[in-house]
Coordinates of C-alpha atoms and ligand atoms in Angstrom, one line a residue:
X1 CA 11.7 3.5 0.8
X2 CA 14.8 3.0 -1.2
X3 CA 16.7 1.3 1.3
X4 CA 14.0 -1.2 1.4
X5 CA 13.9 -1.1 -2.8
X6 CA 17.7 -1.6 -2.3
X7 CA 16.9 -4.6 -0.9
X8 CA 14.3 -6.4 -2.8
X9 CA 16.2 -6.0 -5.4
X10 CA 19.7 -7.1 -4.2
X11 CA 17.4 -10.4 -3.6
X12 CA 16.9 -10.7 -7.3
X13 CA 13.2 -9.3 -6.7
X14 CA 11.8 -7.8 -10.0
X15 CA 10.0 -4.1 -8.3
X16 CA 6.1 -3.5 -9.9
X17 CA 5.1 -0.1 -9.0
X18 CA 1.5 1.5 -9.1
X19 CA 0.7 5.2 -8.7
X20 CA -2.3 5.9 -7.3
X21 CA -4.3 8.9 -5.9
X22 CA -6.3 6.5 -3.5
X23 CA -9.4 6.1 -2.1
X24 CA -8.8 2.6 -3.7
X25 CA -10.8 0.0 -5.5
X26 CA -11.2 -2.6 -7.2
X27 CA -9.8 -1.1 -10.8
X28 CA -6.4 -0.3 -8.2
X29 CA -6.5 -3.8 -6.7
X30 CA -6.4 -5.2 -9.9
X31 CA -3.5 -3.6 -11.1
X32 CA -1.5 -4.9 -7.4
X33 CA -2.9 -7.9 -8.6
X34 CA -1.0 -7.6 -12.2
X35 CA 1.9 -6.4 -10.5
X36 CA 2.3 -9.1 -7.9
X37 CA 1.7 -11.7 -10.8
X38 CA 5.2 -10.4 -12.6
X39 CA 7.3 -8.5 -9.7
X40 CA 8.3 -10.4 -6.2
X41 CA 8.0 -6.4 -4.6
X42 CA 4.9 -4.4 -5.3
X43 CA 5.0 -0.6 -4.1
X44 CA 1.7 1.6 -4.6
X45 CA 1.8 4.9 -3.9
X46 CA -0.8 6.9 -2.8
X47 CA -0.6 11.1 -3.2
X48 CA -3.5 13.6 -4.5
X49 CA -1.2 15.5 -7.2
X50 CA -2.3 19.0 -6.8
X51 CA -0.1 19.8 -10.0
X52 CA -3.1 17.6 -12.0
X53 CA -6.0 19.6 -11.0
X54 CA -7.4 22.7 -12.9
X55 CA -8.5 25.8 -10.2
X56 CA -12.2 25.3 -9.7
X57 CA -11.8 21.4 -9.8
X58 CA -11.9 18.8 -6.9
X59 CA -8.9 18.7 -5.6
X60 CA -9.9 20.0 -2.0
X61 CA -12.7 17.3 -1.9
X62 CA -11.2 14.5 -3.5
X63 CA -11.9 11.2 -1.6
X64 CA -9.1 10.7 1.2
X65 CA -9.3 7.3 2.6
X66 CA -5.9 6.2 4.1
X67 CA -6.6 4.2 6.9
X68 CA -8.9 2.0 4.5
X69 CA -7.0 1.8 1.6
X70 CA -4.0 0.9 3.7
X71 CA -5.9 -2.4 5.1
X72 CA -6.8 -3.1 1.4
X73 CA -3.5 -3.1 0.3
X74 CA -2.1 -5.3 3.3
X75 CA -4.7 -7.7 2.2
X76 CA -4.1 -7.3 -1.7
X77 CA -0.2 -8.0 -0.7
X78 CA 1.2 -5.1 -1.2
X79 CA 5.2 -4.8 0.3
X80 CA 5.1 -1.0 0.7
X81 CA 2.9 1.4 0.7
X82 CA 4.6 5.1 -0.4
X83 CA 2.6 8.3 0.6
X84 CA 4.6 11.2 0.4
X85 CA 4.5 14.3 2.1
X86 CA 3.4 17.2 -0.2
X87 CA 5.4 19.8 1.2
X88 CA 8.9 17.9 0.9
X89 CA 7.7 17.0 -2.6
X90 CA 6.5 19.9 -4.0
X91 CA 9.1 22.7 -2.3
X92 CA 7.9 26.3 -2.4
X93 CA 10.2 27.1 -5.5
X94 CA 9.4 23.8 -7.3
X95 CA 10.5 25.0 -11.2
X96 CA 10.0 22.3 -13.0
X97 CA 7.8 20.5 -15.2
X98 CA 7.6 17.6 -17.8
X99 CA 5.6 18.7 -21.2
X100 CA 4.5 15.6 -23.2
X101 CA 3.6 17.8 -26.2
X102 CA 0.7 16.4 -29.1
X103 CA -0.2 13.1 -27.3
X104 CA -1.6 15.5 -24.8
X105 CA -3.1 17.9 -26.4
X106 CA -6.2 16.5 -27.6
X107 CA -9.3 14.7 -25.4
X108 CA -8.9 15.3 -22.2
X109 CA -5.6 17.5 -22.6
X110 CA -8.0 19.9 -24.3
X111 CA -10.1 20.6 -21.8
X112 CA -8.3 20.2 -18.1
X113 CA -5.0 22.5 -20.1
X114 CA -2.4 21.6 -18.0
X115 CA -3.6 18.0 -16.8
X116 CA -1.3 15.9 -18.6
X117 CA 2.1 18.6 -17.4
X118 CA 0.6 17.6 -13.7
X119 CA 0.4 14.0 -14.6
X120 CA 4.0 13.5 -16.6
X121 CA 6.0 15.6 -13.8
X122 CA 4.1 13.5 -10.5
X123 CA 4.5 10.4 -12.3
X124 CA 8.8 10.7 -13.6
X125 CA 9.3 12.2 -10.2
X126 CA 7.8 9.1 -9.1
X127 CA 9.8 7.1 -10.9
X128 CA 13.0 8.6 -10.0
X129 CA 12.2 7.5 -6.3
X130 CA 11.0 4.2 -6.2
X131 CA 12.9 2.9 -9.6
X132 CA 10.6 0.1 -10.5
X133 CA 11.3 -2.3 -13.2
X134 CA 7.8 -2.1 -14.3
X135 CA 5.0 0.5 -13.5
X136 CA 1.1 -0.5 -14.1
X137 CA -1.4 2.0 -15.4
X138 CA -5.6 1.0 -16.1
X139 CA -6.6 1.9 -19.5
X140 CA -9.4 3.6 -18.0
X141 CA -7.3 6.8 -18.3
X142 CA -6.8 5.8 -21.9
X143 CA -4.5 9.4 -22.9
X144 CA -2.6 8.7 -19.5
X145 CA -1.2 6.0 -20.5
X146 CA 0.2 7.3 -24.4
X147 CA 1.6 10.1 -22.5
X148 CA 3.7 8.2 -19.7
X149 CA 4.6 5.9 -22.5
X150 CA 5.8 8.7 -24.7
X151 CA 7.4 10.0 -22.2
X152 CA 9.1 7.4 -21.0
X153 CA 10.3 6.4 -24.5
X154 CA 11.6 10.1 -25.0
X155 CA 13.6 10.7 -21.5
X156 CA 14.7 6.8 -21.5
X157 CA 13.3 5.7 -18.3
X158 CA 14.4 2.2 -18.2
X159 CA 11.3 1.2 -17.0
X160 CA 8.3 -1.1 -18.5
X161 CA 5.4 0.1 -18.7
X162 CA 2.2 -2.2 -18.3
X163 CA -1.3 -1.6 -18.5
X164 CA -4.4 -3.4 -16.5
X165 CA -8.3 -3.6 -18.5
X166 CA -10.6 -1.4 -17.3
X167 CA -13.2 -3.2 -14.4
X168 CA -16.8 -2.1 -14.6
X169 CA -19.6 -2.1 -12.2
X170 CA -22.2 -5.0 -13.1
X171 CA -24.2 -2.6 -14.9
X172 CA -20.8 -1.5 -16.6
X173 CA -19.8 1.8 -15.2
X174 CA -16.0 2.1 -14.8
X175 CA -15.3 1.9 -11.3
X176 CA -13.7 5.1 -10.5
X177 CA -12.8 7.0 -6.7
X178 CA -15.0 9.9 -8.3
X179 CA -18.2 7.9 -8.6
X180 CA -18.5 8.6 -5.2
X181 CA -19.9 11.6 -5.7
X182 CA -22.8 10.9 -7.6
X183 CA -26.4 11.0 -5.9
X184 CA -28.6 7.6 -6.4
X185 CA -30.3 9.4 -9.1
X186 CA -26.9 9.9 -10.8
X187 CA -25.7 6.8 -10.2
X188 CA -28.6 5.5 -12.6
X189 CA -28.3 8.1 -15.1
X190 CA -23.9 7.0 -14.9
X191 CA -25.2 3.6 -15.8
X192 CA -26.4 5.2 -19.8
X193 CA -22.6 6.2 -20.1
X194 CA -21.0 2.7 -20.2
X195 CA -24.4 1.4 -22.9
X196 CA -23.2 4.0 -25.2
X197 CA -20.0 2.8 -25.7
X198 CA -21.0 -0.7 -26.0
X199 CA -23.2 0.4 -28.2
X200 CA -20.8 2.0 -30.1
X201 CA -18.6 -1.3 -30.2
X202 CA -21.9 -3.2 -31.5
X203 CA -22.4 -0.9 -34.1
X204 CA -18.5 -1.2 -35.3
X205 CA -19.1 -4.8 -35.5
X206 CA -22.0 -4.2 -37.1
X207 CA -19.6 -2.1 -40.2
X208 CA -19.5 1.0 -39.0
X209 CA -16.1 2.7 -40.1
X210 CA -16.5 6.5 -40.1
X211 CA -15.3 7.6 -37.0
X212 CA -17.3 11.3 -37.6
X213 CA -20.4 8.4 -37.8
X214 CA -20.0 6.6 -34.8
X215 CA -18.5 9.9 -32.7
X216 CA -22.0 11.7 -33.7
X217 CA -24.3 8.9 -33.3
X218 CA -22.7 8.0 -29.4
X219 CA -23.0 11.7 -28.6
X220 CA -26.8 11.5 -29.5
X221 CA -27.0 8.3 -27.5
X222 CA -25.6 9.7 -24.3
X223 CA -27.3 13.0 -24.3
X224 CA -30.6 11.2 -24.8
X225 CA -29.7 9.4 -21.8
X226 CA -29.6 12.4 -20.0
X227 CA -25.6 12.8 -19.9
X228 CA -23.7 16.0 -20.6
X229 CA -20.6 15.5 -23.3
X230 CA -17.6 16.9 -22.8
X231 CA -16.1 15.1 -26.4
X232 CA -16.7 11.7 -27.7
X233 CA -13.2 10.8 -29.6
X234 CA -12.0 7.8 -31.6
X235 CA -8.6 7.7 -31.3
X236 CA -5.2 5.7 -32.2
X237 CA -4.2 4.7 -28.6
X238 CA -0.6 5.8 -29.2
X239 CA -0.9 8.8 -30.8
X240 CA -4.3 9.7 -29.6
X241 CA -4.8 11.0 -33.2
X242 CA -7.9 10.5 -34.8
X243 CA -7.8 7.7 -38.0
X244 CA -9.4 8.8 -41.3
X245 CA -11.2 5.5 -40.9
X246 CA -12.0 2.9 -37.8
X247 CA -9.5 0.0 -38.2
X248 CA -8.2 -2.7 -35.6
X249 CA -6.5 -1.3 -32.2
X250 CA -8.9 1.8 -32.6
X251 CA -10.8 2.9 -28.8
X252 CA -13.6 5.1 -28.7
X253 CA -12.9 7.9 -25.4
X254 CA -15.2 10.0 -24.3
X255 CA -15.8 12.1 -21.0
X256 CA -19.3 13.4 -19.8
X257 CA -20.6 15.2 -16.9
X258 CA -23.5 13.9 -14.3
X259 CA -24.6 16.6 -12.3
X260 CA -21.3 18.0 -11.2
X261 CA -19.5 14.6 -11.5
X262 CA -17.0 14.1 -14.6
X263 CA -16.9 10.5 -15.4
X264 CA -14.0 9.2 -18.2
X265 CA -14.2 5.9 -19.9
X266 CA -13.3 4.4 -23.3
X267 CA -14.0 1.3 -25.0
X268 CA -11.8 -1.0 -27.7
X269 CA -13.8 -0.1 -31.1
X270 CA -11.5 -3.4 -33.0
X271 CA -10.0 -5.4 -30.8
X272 CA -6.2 -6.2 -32.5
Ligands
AMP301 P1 -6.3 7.1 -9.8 O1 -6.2 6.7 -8.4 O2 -7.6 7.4 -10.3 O3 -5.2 8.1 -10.2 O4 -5.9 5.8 -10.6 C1 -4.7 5.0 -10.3 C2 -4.6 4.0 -11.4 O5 -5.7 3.1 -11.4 C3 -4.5 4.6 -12.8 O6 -3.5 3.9 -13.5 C4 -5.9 4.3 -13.3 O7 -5.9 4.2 -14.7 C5 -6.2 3.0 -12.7 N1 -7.7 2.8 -12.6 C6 -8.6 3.7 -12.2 N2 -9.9 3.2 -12.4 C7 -9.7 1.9 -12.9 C8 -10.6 0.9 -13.3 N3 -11.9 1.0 -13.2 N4 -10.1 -0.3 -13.8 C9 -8.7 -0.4 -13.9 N5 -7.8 0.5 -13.6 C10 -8.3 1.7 -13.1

């Protein structure tokens, strides 16, 4: 893989890198897409980081799709496809970690404890490998994104980060390798997550600027709509702080639970 990075870039080739868990879709393809529109080599990576999941989540029955995601990505136009092995990467006495402390403690951090250390150490040992010039990351995974930019802005990886908008089903529900899981029944019950936080944006534009408001009044819409809460958040995307009061650049996150099924979305409250 490096010889081959060696390469692309001793041709002057810029190298776009995407980190993905696979069972790809379109929300992946997209981001090849962004790469490919800015970097003449585009690697995607596919590995299912055990380090990111919680004991008792879905790491044993996450969606493995290789064979199919490796035909999507030959026809996205993707120059290499990276999947590494899990026991060369993760050695027996693996020690060590990468802590992105505060950005990823609240959200998402607060519930899957450990998540973020998972996602921060696959991801720079990622980097370190492949050396891209610029890594893409959806905006789906809205706290994923202000901790690899943190940490990449604390442990000076000379590398860009870029991020891709989030794409939606036609009825709006983020599309997402876990959606898989959910029953038809589900499926319809998904699509009440998405029309909360459009909702939410409508009432924003509306005048709404307490964020305690708006949090309290989406959790009542997506209960009612048969959805379990997890949290319902609005957040400064860089700091994932909450603002006293809802101003421009401000995203509304929120995770909630079909059935067994966690889905994750957000939604830009101001656009800046
Ligand atoms: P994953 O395979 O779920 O780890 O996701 C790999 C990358 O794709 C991450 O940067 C995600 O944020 C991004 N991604 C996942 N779903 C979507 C989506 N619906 N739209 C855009 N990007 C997405």
């Amino acid at each position: 893989m490096r010889d081959r990075v060696r390469a692309a870039r001793n041709q002057g080739k810029r190298i776009g890198f995407v980190p993905t868990m696979g069972a790809l879709h379109e929300g992946h393809i997209s981001l090849v897409r962004l790469s490919r529109a800015s970097c003449g080599f585009t690697i995607v990576s596919i590995f299912v980081n055990p380090l990111q999941f919680g004991a008792g989540e879905d790491f044993e029955r996450y969606p493995r799709r290789e064979a199919e995601d490796s035909a999507a990505l030959e026809r996205g136009g993707v120059d290499l496809l990276y999947v590494p092995d899990p026991k060369a990467f993760y050695p027996p006495d693996f020690s060590t970690a990468v802590e992105v402390a505060r950005v990823s403690e609240h959200g998402e951090g607060g519930i899957r404890r450990g998540h973020f250390r998972g996602v921060a150490t696959v991801v720079a040992k990622l980097f370190h490998q492949v050396q891209p010039d610029s890594a893409f990351f959806g905006l789906k995974d809205l706290q994923q994104v202000a901790v690899i930019r943190r940490m990449v802005r604390d442990l000076d990886f000379p590398i860009t980060i870029e991020t891709g908008e989030t794409i939606r089903e036609p009825d709006g529900l983020a599309l997402s390798s876990r959606n898989a899981y959910l029953s038809p029944d589900e499926r319809q019950v998904a699509a009440g997550f998405p029309a909360a936080l459009f909702e939410a944006r409508d009432r924003v534009a509306a005048g709404e600027r307490d964020p305690g408001q708006l949090e309290g009044d989406t959790r009542l819409d997506l209960e009612s709509a048969g959805l379990a809460v997890d949290y319902v958040e609005v957040v400064d995307p860089q700091t994932m702080a909450r603002p006293r009061r809802i101003e421009r650049g401000c995203r509304l996150t929120a995770a909630v639970r079909v059935g067994k099924t966690r889905l994750l979305d957000n939604i830009a409250l101001l656009e800046e």
